[in-house]
CSV table of C-alpha atoms in Angstrom, one decimal:
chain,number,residue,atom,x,y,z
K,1,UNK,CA,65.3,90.1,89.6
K,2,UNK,CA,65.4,86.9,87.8
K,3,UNK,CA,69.1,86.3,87.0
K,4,UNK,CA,71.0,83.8,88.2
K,5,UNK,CA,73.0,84.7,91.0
K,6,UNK,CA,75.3,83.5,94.0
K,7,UNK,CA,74.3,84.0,97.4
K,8,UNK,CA,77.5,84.0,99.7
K,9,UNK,CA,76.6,84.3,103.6
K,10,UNK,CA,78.1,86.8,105.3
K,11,UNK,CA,79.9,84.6,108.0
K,12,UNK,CA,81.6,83.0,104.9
K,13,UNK,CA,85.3,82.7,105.8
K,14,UNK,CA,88.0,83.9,103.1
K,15,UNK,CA,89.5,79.9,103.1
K,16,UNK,CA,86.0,78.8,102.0
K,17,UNK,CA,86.0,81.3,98.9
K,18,UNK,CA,89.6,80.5,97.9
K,19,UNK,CA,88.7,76.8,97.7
K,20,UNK,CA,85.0,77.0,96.9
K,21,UNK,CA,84.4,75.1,93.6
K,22,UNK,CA,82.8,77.2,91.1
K,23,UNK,CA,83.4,78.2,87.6
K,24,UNK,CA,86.3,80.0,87.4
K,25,UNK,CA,85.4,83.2,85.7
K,26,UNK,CA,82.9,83.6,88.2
K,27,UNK,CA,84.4,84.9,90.6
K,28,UNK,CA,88.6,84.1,90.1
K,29,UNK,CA,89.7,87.4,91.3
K,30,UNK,CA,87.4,86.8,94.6
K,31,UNK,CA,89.4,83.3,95.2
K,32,UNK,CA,92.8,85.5,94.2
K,33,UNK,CA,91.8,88.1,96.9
K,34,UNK,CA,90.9,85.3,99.7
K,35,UNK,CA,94.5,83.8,99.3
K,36,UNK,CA,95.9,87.8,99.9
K,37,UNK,CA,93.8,88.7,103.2
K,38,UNK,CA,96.7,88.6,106.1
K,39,UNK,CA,97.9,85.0,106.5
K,40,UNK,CA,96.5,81.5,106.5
K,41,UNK,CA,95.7,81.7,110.2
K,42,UNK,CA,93.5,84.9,109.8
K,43,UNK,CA,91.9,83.3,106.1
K,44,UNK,CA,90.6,80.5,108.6
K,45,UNK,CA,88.8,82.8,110.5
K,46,UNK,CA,88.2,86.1,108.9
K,47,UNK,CA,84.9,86.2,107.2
K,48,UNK,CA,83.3,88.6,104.0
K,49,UNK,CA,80.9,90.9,106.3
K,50,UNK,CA,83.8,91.4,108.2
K,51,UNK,CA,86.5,92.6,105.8
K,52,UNK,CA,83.4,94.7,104.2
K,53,UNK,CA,82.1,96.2,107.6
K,54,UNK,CA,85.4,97.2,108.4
K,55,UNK,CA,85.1,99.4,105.8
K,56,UNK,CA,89.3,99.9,105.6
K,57,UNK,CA,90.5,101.8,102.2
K,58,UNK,CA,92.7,98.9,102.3
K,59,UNK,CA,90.2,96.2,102.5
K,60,UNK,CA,91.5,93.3,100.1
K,61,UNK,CA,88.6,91.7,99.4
K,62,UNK,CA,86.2,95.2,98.5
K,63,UNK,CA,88.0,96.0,94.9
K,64,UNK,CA,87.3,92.7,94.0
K,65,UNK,CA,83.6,92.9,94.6
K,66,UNK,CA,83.3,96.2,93.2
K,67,UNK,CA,84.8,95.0,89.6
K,68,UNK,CA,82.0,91.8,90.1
K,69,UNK,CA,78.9,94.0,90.7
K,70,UNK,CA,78.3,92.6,94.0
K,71,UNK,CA,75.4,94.0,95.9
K,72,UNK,CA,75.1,93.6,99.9
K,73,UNK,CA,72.2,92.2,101.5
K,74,UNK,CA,71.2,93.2,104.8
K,75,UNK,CA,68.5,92.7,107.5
K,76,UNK,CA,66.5,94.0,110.3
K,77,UNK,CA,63.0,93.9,111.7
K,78,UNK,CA,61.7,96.1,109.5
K,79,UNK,CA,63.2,93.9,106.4
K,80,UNK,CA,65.3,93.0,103.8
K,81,UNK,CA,66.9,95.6,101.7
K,82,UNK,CA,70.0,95.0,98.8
K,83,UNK,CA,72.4,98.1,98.2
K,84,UNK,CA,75.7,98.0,95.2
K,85,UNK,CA,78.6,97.8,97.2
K,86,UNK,CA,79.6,101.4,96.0
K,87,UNK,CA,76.5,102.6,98.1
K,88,UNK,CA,77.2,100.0,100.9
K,89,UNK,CA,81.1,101.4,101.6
K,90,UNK,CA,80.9,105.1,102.1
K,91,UNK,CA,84.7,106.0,103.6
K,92,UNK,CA,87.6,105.0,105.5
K,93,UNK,CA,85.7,102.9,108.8
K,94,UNK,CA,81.8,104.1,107.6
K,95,UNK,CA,78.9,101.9,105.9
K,96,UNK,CA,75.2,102.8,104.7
K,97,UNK,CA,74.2,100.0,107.4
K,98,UNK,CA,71.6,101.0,109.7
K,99,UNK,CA,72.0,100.6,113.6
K,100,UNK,CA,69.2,97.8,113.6
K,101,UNK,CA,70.2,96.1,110.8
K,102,UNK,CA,72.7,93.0,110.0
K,103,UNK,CA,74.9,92.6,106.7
K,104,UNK,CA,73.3,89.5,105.5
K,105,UNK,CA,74.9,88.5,102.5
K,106,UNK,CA,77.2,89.0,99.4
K,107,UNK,CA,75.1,88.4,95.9
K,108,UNK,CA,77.2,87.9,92.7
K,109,UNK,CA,75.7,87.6,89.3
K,110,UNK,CA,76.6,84.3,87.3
K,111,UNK,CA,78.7,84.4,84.6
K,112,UNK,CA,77.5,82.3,81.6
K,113,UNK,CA,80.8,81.3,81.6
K,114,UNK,CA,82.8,84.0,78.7
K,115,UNK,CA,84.3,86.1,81.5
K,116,UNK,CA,87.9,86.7,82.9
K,117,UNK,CA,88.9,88.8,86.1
K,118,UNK,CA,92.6,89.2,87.8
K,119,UNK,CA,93.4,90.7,91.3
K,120,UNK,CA,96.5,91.8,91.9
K,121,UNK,CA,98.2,93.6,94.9
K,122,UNK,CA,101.6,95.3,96.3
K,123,UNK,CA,102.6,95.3,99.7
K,124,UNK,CA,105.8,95.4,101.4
K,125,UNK,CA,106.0,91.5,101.6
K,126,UNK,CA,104.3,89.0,100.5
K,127,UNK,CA,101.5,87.9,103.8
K,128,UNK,CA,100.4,89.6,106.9
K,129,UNK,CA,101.0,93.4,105.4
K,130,UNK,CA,98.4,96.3,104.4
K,131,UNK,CA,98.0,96.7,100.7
K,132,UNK,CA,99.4,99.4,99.4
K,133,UNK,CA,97.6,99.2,96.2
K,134,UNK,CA,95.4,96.7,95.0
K,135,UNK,CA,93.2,96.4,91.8
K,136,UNK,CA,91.0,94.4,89.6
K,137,UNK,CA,90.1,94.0,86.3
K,138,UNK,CA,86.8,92.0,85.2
K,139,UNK,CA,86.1,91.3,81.6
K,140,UNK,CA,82.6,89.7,80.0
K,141,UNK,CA,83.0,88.7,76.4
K,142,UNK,CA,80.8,87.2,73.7
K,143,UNK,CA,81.7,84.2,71.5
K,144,UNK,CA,84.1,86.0,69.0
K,145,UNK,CA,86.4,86.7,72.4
K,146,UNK,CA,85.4,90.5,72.1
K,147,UNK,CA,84.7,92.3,75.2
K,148,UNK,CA,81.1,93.1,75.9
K,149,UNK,CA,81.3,94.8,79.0
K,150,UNK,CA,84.7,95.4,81.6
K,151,UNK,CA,84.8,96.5,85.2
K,152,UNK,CA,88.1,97.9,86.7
K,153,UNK,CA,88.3,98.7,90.8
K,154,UNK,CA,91.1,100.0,92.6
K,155,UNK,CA,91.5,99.7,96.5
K,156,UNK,CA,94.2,101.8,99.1
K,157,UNK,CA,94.3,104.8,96.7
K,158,UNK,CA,91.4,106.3,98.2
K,159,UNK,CA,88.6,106.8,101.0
K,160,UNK,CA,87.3,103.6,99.2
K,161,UNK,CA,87.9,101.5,96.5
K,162,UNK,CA,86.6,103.1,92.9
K,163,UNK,CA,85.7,101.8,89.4
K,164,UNK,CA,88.1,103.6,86.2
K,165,UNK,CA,85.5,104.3,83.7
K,166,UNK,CA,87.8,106.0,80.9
K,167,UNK,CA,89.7,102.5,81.6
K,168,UNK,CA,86.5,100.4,81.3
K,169,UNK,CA,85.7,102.5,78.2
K,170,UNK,CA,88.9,101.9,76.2
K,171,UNK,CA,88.5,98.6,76.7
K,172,UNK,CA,84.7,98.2,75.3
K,173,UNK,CA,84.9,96.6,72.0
K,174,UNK,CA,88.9,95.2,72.5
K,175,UNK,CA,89.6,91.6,71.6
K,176,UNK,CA,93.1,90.3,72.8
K,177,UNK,CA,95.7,92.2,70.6
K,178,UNK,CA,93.3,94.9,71.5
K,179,UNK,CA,93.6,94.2,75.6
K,180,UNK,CA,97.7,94.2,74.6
K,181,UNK,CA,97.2,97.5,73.2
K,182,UNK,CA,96.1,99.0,75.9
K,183,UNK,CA,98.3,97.5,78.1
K,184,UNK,CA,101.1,99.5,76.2
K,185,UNK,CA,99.4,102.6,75.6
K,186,UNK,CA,99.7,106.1,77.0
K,187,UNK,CA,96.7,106.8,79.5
K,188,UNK,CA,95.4,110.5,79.9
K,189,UNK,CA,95.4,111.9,83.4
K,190,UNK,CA,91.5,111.2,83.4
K,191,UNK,CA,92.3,107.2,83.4
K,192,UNK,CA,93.1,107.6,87.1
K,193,UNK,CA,90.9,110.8,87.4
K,194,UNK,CA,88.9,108.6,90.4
K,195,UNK,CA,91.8,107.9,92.5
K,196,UNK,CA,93.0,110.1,95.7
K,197,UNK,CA,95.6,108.6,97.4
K,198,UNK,CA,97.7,109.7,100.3
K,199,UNK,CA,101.6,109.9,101.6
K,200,UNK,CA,101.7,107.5,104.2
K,201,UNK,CA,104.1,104.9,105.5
K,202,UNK,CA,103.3,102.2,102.7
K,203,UNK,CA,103.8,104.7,99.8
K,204,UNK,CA,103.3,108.2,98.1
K,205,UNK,CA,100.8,109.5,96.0
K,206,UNK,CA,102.6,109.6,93.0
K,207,UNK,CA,103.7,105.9,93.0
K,208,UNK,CA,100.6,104.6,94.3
K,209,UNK,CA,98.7,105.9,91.0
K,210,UNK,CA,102.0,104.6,88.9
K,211,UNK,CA,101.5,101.3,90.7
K,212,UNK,CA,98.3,100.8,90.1
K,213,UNK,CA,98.5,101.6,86.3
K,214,UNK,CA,101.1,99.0,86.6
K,215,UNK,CA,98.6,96.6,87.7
K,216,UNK,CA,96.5,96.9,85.7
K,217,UNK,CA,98.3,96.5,82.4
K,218,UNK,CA,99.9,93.9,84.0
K,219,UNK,CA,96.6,92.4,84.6
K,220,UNK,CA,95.6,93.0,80.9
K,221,UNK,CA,98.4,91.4,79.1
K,222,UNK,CA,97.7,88.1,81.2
K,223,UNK,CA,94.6,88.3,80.2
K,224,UNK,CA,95.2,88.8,76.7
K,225,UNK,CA,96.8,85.6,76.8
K,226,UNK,CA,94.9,83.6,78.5
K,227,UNK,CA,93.3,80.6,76.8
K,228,UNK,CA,89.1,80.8,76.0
């Protein structure tokens, strides 16, 4: 594969990637994830393969990746193979890597610089807390502003974190008073078809899936303001 790409190492700690310098639409809701995972102390020493081999529903930084079309790269002695992050996290605590082999390596496509992406998350406070819900929205767009293609990944409402494709759909084709609209609009139960999320201390069901709706047309109507 030719395509530009970036290569992060997997010892990379989340302080790096909130301050890395990079172009922004690259990879913003990466650096807005890095600035979410626990507190500054464990951003200093908590690294990428880590968060991603722990393989929590709740990992902060996995929806993020998802939405960017990261793919893992891992290595043993019998080589190197690459695997989509959705075929890298299998469940709650489980991974697709082997016994002999070492996660490697985050790759990232490049931007060619006409993309947007927001992560947003709810917790009980603001550091140092489990997500409750978590999402992100990635949007590549051609010169007019219009939307070429869209990823959208929510995390904690699930055994893992997973793409909305009616949601990516709808927004195919949308330029900003189109992103507004569907910020406001009434979503079919198929928009959050993907999503399974549990009763548990940090939430129910119910308002987990509200919440995450919430996110992202929140995330959309920031967006659809931004300036190009």
């Amino acid at each position: 594969d030719s395509r530009p790409v970036w290569r992060i190492g997997a010892l990379t700690r989340w302080a790096e990637l909130a301050h890395t310098a990079v172009p922004p639409g690259d990879w913003r809701a990466l650096a807005e994830a890095a600035v979410e995972i626990g507190g500054r102390q464990i951003q200093n020493r908590g690294t990428v393969g880590g968060n991603l081999c722990n393989a929590s529903p709740a990992a902060d930084g996995v929806p993020a990746l998802v939405a960017l079309e990261a793919e893992l790269e891992m290595h043993s002695r019998r080589g190197v193979r690459r695997l989509p992050i959705e075929r890298f996290v299998l469940g709650p605590r489980r991974t697709a890597l082997a016994d002999d082999e070492l996660l490697a390596a985050v790759i990232l496509p490049r931007s060619d610089g006409a993309r947007r992406s927001r992560f947003l998350k709810l917790g009980h406070r603001r550091y140092l807390v489990i997500s409750a819900v978590m999402t992100t929205v990635r949007l590549d767009l051609d010169a007019r502003g219009r939307v070429t293609a869209a990823a959208v990944a929510v995390g904690a409402c699930g055994p893992r974190a997973e793409r909305l494709p009616w949601v990516e759909s709808a927004l195919a084709g949308s330029d900003r008073s189109g992103l507004a609209a569907l910020a406001r609009a009434d979503w079919p139960s198929e928009a959050l078809a993907p999503l399974q999320p549990i009763d548990d201390l940090r939430g129910t069901a119910p308002w987990r899936r509200g919440a995450a709706q919430t996110l992202i047309r929140r995330s959309l109507v920031e967006m659809s303001t931004e300036d190009s």
